[in-house]
PDB file of C-alpha atoms and ligand atoms in Angstrom:
ATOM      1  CA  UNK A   1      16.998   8.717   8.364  1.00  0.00           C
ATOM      2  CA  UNK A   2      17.279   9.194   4.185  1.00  0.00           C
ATOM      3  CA  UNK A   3      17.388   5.314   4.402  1.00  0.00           C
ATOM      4  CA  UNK A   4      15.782   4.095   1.004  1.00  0.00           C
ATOM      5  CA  UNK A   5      12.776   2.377  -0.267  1.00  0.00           C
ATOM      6  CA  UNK A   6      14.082  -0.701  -1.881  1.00  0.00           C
ATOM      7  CA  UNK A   7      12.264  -2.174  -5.078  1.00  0.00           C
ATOM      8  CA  UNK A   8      12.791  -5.059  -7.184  1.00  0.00           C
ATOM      9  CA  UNK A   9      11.414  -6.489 -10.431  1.00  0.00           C
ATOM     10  CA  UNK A  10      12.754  -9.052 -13.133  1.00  0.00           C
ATOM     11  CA  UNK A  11      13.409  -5.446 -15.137  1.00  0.00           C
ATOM     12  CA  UNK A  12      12.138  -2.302 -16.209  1.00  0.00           C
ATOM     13  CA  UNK A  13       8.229  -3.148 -15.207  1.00  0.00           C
ATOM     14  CA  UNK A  14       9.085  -2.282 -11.355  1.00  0.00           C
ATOM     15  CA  UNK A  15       9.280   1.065 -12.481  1.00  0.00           C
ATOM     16  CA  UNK A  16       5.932   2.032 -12.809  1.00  0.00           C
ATOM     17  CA  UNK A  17       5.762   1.032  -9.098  1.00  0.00           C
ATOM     18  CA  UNK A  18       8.892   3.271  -8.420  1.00  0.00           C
ATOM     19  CA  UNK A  19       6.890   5.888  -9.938  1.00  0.00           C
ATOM     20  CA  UNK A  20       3.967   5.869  -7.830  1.00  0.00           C
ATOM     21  CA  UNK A  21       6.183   6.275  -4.944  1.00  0.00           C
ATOM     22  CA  UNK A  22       7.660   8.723  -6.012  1.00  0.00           C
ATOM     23  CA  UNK A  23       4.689  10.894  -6.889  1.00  0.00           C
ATOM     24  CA  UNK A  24       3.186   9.543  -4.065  1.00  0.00           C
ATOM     25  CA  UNK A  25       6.421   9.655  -1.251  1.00  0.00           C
ATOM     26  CA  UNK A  26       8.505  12.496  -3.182  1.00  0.00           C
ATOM     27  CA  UNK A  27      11.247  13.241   0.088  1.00  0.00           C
ATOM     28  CA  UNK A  28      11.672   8.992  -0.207  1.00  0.00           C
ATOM     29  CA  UNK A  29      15.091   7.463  -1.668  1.00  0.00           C
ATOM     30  CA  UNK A  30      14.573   4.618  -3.973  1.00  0.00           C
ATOM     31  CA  UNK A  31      17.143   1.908  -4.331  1.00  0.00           C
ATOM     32  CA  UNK A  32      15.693  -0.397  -7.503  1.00  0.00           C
ATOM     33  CA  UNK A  33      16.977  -3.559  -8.865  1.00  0.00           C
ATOM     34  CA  UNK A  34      16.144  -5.327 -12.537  1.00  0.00           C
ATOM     35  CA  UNK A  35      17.144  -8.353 -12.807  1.00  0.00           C
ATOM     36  CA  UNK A  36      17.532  -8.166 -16.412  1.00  0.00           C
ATOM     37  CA  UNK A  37      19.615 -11.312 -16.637  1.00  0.00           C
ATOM     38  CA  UNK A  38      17.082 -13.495 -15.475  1.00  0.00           C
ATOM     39  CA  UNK A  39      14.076 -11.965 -17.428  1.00  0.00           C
ATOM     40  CA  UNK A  40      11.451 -12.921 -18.105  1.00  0.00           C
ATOM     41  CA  UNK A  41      10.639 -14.430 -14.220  1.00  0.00           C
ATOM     42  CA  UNK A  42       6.870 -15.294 -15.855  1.00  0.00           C
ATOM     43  CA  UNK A  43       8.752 -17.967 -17.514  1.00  0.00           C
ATOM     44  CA  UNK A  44      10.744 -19.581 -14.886  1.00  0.00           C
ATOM     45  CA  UNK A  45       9.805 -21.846 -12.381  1.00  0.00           C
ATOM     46  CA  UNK A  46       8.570 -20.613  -8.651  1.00  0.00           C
ATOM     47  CA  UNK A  47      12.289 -22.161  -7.258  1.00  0.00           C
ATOM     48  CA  UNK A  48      14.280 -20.108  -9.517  1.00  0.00           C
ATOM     49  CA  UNK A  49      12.298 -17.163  -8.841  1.00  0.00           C
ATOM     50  CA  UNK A  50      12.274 -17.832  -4.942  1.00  0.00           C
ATOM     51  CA  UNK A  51      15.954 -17.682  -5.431  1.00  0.00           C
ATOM     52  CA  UNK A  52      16.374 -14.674  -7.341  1.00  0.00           C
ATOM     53  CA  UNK A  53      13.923 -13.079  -5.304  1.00  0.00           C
ATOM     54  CA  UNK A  54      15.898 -13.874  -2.134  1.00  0.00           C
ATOM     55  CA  UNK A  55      19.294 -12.940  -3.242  1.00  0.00           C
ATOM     56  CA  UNK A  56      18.096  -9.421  -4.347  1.00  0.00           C
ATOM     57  CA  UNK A  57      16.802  -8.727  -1.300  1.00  0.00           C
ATOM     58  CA  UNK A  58      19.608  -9.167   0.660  1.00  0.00           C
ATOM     59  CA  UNK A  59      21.070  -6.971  -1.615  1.00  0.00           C
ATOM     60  CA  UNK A  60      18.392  -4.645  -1.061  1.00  0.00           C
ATOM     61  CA  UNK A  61      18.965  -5.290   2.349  1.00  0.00           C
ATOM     62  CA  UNK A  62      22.762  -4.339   2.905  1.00  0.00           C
ATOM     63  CA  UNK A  63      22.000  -0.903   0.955  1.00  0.00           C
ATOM     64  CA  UNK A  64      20.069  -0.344   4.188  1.00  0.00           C
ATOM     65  CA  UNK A  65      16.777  -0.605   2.490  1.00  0.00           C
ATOM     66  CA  UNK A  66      13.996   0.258   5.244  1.00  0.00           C
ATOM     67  CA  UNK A  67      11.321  -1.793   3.360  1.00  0.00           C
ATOM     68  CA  UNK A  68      11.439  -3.886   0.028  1.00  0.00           C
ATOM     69  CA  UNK A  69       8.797  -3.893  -2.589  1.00  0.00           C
ATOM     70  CA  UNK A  70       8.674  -6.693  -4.891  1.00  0.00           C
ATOM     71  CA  UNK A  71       7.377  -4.935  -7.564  1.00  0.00           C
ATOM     72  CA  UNK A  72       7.080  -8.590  -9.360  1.00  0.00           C
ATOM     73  CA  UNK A  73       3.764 -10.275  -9.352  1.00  0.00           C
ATOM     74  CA  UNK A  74       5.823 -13.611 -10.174  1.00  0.00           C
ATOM     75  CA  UNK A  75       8.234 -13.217  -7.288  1.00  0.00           C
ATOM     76  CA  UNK A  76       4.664 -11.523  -4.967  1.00  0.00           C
ATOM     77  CA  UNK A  77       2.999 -14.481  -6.056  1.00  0.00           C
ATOM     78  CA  UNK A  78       5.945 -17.281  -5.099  1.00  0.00           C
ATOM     79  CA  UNK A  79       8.413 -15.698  -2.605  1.00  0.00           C
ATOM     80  CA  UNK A  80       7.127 -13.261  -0.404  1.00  0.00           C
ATOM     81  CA  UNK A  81       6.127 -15.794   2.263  1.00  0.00           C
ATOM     82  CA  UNK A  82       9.738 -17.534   2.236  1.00  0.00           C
ATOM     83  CA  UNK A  83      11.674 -13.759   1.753  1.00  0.00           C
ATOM     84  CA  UNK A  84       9.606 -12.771   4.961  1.00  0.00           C
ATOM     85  CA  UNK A  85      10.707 -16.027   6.574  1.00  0.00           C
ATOM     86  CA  UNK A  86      14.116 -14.825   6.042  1.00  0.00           C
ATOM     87  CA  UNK A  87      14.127 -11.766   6.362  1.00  0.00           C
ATOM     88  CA  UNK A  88      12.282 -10.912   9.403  1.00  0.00           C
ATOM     89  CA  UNK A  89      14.413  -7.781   9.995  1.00  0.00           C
ATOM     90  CA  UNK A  90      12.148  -5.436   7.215  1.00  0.00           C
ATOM     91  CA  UNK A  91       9.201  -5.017   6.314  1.00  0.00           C
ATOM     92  CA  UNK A  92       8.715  -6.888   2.622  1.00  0.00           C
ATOM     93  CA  UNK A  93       5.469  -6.172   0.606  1.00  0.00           C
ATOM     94  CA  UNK A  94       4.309  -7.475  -2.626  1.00  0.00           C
ATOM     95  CA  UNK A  95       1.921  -6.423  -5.243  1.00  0.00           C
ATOM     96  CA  UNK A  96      -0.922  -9.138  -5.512  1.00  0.00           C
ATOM     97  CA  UNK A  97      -2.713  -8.496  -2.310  1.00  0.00           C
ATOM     98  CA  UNK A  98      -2.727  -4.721  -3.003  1.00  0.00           C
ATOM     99  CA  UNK A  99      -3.845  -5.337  -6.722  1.00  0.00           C
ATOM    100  CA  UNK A 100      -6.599  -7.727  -5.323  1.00  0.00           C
ATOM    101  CA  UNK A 101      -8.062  -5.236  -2.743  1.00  0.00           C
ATOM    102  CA  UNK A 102      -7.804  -2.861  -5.492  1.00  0.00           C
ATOM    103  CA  UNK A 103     -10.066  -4.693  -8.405  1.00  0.00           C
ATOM    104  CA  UNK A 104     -12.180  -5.789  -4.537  1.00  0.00           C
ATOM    105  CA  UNK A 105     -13.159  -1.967  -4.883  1.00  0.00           C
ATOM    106  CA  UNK A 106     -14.179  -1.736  -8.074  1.00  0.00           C
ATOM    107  CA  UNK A 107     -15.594  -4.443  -9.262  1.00  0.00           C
ATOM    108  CA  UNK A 108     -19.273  -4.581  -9.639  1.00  0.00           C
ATOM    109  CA  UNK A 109     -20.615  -8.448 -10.132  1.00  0.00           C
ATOM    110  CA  UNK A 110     -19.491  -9.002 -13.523  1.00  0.00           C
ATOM    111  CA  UNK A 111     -16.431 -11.286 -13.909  1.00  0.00           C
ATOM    112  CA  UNK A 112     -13.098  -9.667 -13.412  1.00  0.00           C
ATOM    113  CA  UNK A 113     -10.079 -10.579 -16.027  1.00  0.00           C
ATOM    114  CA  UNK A 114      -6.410 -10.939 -15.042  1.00  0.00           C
ATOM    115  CA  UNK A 115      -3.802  -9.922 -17.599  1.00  0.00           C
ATOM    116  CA  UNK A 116      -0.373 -11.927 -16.459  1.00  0.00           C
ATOM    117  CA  UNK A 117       2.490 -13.340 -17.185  1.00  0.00           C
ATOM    118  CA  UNK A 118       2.533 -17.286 -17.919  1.00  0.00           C
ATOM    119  CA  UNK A 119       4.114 -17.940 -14.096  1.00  0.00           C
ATOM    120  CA  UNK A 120       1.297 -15.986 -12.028  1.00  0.00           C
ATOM    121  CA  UNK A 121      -1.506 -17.264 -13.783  1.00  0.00           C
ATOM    122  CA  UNK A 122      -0.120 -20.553 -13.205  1.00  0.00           C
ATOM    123  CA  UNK A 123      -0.007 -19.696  -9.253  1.00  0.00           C
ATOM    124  CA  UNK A 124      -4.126 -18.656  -9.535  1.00  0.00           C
ATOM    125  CA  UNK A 125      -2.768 -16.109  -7.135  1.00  0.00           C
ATOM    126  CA  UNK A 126      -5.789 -13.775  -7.620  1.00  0.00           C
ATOM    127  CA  UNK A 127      -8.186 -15.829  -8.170  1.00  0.00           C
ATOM    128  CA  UNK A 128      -7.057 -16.707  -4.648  1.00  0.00           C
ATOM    129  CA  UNK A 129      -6.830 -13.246  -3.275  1.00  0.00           C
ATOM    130  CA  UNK A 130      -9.733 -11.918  -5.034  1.00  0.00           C
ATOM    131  CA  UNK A 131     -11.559 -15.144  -3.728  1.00  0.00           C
ATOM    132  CA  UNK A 132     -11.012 -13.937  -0.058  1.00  0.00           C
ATOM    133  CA  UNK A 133     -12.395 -10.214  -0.805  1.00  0.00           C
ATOM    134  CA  UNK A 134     -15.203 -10.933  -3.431  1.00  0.00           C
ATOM    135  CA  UNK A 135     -16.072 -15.185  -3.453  1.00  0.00           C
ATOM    136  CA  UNK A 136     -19.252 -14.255  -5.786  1.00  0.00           C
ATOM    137  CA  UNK A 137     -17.028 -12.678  -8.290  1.00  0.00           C
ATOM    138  CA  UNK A 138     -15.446 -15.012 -11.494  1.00  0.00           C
ATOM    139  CA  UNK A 139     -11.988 -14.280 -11.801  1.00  0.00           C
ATOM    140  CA  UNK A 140     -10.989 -15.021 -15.755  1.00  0.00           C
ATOM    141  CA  UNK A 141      -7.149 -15.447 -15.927  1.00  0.00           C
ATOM    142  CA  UNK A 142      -5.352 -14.835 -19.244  1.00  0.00           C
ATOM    143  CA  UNK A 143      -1.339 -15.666 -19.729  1.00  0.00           C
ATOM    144  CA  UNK A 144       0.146 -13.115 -22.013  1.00  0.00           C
ATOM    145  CA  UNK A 145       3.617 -14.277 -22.509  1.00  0.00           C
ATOM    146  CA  UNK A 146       4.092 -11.894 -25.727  1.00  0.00           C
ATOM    147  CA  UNK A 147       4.045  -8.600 -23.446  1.00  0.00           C
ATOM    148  CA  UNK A 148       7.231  -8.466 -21.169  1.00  0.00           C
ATOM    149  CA  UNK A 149       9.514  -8.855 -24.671  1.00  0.00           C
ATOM    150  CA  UNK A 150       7.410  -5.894 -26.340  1.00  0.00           C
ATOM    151  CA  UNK A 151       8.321  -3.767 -23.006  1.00  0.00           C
ATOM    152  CA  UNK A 152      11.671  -4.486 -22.787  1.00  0.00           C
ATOM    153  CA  UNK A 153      12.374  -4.082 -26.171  1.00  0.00           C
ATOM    154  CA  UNK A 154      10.644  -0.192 -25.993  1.00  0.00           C
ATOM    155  CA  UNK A 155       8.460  -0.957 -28.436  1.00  0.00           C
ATOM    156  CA  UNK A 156       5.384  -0.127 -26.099  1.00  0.00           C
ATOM    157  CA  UNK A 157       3.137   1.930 -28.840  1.00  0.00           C
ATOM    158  CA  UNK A 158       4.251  -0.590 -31.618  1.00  0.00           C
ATOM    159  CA  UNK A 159       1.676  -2.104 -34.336  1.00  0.00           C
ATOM    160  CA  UNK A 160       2.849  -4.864 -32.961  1.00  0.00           C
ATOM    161  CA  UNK A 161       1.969  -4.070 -29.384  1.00  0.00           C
ATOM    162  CA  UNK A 162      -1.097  -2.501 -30.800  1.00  0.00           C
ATOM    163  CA  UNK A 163      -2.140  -6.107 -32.216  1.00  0.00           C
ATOM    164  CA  UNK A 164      -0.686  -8.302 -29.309  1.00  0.00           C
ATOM    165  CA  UNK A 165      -2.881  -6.455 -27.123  1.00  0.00           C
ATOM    166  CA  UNK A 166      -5.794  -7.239 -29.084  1.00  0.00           C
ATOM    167  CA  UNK A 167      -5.613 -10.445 -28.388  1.00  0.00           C
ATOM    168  CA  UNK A 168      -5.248 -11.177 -24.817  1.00  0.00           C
ATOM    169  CA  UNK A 169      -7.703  -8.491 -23.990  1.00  0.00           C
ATOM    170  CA  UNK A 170     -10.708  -9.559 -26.423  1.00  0.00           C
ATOM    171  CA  UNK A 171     -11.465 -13.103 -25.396  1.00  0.00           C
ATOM    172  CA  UNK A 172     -11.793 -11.378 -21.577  1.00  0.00           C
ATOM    173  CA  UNK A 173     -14.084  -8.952 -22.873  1.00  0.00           C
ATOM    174  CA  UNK A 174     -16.190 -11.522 -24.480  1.00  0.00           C
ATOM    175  CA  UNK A 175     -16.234 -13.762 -21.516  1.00  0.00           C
ATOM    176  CA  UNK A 176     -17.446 -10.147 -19.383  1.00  0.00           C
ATOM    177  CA  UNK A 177     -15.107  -8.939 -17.886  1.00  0.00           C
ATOM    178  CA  UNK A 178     -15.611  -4.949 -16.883  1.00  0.00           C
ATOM    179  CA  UNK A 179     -12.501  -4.742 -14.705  1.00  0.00           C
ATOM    180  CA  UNK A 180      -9.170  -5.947 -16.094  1.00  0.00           C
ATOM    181  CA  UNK A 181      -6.167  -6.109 -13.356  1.00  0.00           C
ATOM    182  CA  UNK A 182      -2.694  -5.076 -14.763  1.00  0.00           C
ATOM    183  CA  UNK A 183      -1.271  -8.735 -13.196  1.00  0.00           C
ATOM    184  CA  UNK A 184       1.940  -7.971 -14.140  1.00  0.00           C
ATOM    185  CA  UNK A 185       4.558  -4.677 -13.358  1.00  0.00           C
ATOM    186  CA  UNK A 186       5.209  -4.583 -16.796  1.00  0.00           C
ATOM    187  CA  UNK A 187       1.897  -3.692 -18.281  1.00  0.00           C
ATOM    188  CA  UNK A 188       1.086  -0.348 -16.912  1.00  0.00           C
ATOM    189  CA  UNK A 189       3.663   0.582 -19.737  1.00  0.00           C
ATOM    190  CA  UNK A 190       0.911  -0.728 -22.426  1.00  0.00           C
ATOM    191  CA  UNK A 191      -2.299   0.192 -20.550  1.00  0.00           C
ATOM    192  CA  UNK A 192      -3.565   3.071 -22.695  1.00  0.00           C
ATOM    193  CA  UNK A 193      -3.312   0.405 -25.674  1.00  0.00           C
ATOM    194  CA  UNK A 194      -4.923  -1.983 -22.882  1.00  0.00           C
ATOM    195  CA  UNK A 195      -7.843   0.712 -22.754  1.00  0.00           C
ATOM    196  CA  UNK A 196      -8.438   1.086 -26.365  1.00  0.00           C
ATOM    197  CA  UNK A 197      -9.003  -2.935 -26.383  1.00  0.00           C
ATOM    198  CA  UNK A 198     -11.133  -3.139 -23.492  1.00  0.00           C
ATOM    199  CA  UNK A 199     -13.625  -0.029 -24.534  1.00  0.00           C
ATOM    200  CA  UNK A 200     -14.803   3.422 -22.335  1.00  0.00           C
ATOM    201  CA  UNK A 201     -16.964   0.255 -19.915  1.00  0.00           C
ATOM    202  CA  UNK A 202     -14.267  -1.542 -18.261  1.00  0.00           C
ATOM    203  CA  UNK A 203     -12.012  -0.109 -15.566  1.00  0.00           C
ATOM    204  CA  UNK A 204      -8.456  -1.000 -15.552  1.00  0.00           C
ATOM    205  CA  UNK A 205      -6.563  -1.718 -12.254  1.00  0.00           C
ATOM    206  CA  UNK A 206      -3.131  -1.200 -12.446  1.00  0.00           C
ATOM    207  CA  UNK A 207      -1.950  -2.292  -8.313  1.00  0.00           C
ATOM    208  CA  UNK A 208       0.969   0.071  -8.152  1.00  0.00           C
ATOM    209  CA  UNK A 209      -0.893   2.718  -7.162  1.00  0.00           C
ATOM    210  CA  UNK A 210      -2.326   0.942  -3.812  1.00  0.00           C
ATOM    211  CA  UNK A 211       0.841  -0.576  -3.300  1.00  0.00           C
ATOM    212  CA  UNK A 212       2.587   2.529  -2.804  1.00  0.00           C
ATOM    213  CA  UNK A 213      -0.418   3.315  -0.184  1.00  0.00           C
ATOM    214  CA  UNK A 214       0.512   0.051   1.412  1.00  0.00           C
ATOM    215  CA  UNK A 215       4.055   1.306   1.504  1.00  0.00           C
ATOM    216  CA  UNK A 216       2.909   4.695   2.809  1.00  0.00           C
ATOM    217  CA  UNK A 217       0.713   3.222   5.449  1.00  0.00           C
ATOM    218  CA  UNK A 218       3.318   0.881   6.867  1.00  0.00           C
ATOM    219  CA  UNK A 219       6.212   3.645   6.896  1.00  0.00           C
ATOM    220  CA  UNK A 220       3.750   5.987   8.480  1.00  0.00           C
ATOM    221  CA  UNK A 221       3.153   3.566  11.061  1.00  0.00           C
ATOM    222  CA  UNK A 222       6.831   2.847  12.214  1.00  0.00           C
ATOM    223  CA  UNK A 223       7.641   6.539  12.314  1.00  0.00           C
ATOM    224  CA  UNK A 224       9.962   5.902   9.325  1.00  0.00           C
ATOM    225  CA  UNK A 225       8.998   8.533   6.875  1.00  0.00           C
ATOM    226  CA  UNK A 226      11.562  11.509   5.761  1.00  0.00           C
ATOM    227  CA  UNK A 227      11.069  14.323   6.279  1.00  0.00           C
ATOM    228  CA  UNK A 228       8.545  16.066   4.140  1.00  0.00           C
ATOM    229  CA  UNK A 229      11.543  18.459   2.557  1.00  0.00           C
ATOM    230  CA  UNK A 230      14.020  15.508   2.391  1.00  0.00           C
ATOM    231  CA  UNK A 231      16.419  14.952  -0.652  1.00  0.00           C
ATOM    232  CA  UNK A 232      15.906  11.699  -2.365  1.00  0.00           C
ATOM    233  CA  UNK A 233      18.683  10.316  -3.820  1.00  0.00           C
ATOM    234  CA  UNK A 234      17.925   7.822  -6.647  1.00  0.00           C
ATOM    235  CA  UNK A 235      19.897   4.360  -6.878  1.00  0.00           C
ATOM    236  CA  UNK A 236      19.225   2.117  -9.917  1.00  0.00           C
ATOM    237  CA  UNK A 237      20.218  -1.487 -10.672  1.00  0.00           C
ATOM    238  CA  UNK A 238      20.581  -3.834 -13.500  1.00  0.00           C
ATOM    239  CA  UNK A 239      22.143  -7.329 -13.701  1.00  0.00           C
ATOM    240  CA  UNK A 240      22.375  -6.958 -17.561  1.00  0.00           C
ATOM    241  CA  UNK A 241      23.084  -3.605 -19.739  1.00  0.00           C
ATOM    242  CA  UNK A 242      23.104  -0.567 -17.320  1.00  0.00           C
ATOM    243  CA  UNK A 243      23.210   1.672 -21.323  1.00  0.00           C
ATOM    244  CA  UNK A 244      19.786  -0.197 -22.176  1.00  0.00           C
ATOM    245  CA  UNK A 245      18.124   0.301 -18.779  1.00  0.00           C
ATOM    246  CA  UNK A 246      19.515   4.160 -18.617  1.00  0.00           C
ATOM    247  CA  UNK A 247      17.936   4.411 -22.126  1.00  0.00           C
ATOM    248  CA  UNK A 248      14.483   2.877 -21.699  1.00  0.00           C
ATOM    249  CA  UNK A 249      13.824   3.517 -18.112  1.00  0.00           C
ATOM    250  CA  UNK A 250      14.890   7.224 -18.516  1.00  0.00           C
ATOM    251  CA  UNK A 251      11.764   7.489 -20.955  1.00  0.00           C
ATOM    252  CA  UNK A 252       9.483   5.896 -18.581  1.00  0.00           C
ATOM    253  CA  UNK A 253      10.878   7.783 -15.545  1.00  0.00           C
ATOM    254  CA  UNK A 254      12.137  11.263 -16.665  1.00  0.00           C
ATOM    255  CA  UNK A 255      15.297  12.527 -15.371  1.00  0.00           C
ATOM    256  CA  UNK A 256      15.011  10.544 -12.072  1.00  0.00           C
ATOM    257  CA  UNK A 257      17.343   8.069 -13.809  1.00  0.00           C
ATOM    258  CA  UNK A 258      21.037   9.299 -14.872  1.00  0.00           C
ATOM    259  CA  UNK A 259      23.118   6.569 -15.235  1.00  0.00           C
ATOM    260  CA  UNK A 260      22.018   2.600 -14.189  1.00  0.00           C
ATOM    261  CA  UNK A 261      24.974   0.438 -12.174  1.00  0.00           C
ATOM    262  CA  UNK A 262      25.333  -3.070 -13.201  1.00  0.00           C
ATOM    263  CA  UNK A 263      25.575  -5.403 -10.582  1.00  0.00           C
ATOM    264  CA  UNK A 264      26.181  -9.156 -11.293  1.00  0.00           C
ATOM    265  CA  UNK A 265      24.924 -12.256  -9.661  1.00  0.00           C
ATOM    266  CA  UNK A 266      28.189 -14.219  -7.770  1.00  0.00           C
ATOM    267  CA  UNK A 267      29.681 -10.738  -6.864  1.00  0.00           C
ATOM    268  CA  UNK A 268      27.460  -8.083  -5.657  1.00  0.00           C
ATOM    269  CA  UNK A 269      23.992 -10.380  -6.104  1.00  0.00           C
ATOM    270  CA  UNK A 270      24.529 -13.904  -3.852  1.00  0.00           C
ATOM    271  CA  UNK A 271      22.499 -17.317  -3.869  1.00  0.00           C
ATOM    272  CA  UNK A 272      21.071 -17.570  -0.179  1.00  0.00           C
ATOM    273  CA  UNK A 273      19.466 -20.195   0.952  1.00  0.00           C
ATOM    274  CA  UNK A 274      16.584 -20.767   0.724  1.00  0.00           C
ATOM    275  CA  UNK A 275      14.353 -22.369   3.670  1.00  0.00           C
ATOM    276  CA  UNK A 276      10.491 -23.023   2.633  1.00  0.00           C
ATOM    277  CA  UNK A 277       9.367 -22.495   5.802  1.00  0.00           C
ATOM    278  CA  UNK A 278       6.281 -24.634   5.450  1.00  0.00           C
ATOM    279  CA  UNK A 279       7.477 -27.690   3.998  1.00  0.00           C
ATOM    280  CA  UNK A 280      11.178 -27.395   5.810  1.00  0.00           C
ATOM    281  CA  UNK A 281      12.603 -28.241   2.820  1.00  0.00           C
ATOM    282  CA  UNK A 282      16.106 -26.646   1.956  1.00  0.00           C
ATOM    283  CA  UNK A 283      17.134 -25.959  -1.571  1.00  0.00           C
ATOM    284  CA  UNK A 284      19.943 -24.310  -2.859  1.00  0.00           C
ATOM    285  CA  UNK A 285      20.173 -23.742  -7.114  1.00  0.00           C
ATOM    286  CA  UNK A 286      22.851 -22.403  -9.036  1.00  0.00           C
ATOM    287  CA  UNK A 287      22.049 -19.086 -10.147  1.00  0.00           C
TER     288      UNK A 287
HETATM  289  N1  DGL B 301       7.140  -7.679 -14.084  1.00  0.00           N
HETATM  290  C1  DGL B 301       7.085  -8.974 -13.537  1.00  0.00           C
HETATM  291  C2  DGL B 301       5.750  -9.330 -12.950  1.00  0.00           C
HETATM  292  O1  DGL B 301       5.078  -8.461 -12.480  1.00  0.00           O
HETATM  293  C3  DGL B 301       7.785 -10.087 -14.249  1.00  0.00           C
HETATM  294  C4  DGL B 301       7.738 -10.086 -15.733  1.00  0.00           C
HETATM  295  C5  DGL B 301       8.648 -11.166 -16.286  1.00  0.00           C
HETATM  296  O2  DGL B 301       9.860 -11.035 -16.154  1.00  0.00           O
HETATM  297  O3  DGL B 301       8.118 -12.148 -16.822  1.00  0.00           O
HETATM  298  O4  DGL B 301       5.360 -10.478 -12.900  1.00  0.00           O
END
């Protein structure tokens, strides 16, 4: 039954995912990966991450995971359609949709800004989603390629940080936004700083929290819950240094993380292929 939730991100942003289900799901297990090798996944093309994406979920997968959470807006935004092809055995959920009924909610008709990383706002993925739920409402993307560095680095109340900030969130504020969507895992970890920038009018979505509702729902719904006294037992991954991720995750996530395992691509993480199910094209990439 204690079969885990499984959750994957290019690093430590997944966590503030794995922390919503947690407060939200606290007799859950959690078995997370961060593909700290590979970061930053904004930065890589939608093959590369479509391969990463697919080889951590099989990994995900053979720890028995009962549902995986791509807690990636990248890999939500260009593998979740060929990882369900695949995988047709779980249930796989991403964040986008969840982040886009979200902002759906509380926007009122002013234009609503995206904060993401360089890959997502490439993919227009909610303009597209938010499209379907709101088509009156201007979506304003904005790339912010400076933020996933200032995260992983644990500099997250920095000058620095303070200053980057500044500048991805003005020009949306000037253009109108009054809702600003957290379009990338990592930036929950800046959003009081996000705040401050924006001012006391505009509401901040940060999609974590309804996609650990989403999760909720769907476990609810195949009678795959634990028990509400259950013990969760706490697995977590890196495919760089398991010291580093200990360290900084630990003061994102409290004592829930003891000691990180490394795992490394071409021994525990494997290339799979990958079939886009679409265009029935087959690729396989070195990883
Ligand atoms: N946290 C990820 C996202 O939500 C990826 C960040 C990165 O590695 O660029 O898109």
């Amino acid at each position: 039954m204690n079969r885990p939730i499984g959750i994957f991100d290019s690093g430590l942003g997944g966590l503030t995912v794995a922390r919503r289900i947690i407060e939200r799901l606290p007799q859950e297990s959690i078995s997370y990966v961060g593909d700290e090798a590979h970061i930053p996944y904004g930065e890589k093309s939608p093959e590369e991450i479509q391969n990463f994406a697919l080889g951590i979920t099989n990994f995900l997968l053979e720890q028995n995971a009962k549902l995986v959470i791509m807690a990636c807006n990248m890999s939500s935004a260009t593998a979740l359609r060929v990882a369900r092809a695949h995988f047709p055995q779980a249930p796989i959920i991403g964040v986008i949709e969840a982040g886009a009924r979200a902002a759906a909610k509380e926007a009122s008709g002013a234009p609503v800004g995206v904060l993401a990383t360089t890959g997502t706002v490439r993919t227009l993925a909610y303009t597209k989603a938010l499209g379907k739920l709101r088509p009156e409402i201007t979506v304003c993307e904005q790339a912010c390629p400076k933020f996933v560095p200032i995260v992983e680095s644990g500099r997250w109340n920095s000058d620095e940080a303070k200053e980057t900030v500044r500048g991805y969130v003005e020009p949306l504020i000037k253009k109108g936004c009054r809702t600003l969507v957290l379009g990338c895992t990592h930036y929950p970890f800046l959003k009081d700083l996000i705040a401050g920038a924006a001012g006391p009018e505009v509401a901040i979505i940060d999609p974590s929290e309804e996609t650990a509702a989403e999760a909720e729902e769907i476990l609810a719904e195949a009678g795959m819950l634990n028990p509400p006294h259950a013990e969760p037992v706490y697995q977590y991954c890196t495919s760089d240094s398991p010291e580093q991720f200990t360290e900084l995750g630990g003061r994102f996530m409290g004592n829930t993380i003891s000691n990180a395992r490394k795992i490394t691509w071409g021994k525990e993480l494997g290339a799979i292929e990958c079939r886009d199910v679409t265009a029935g094209q087959r690729a396989r990439s070195a990883l």
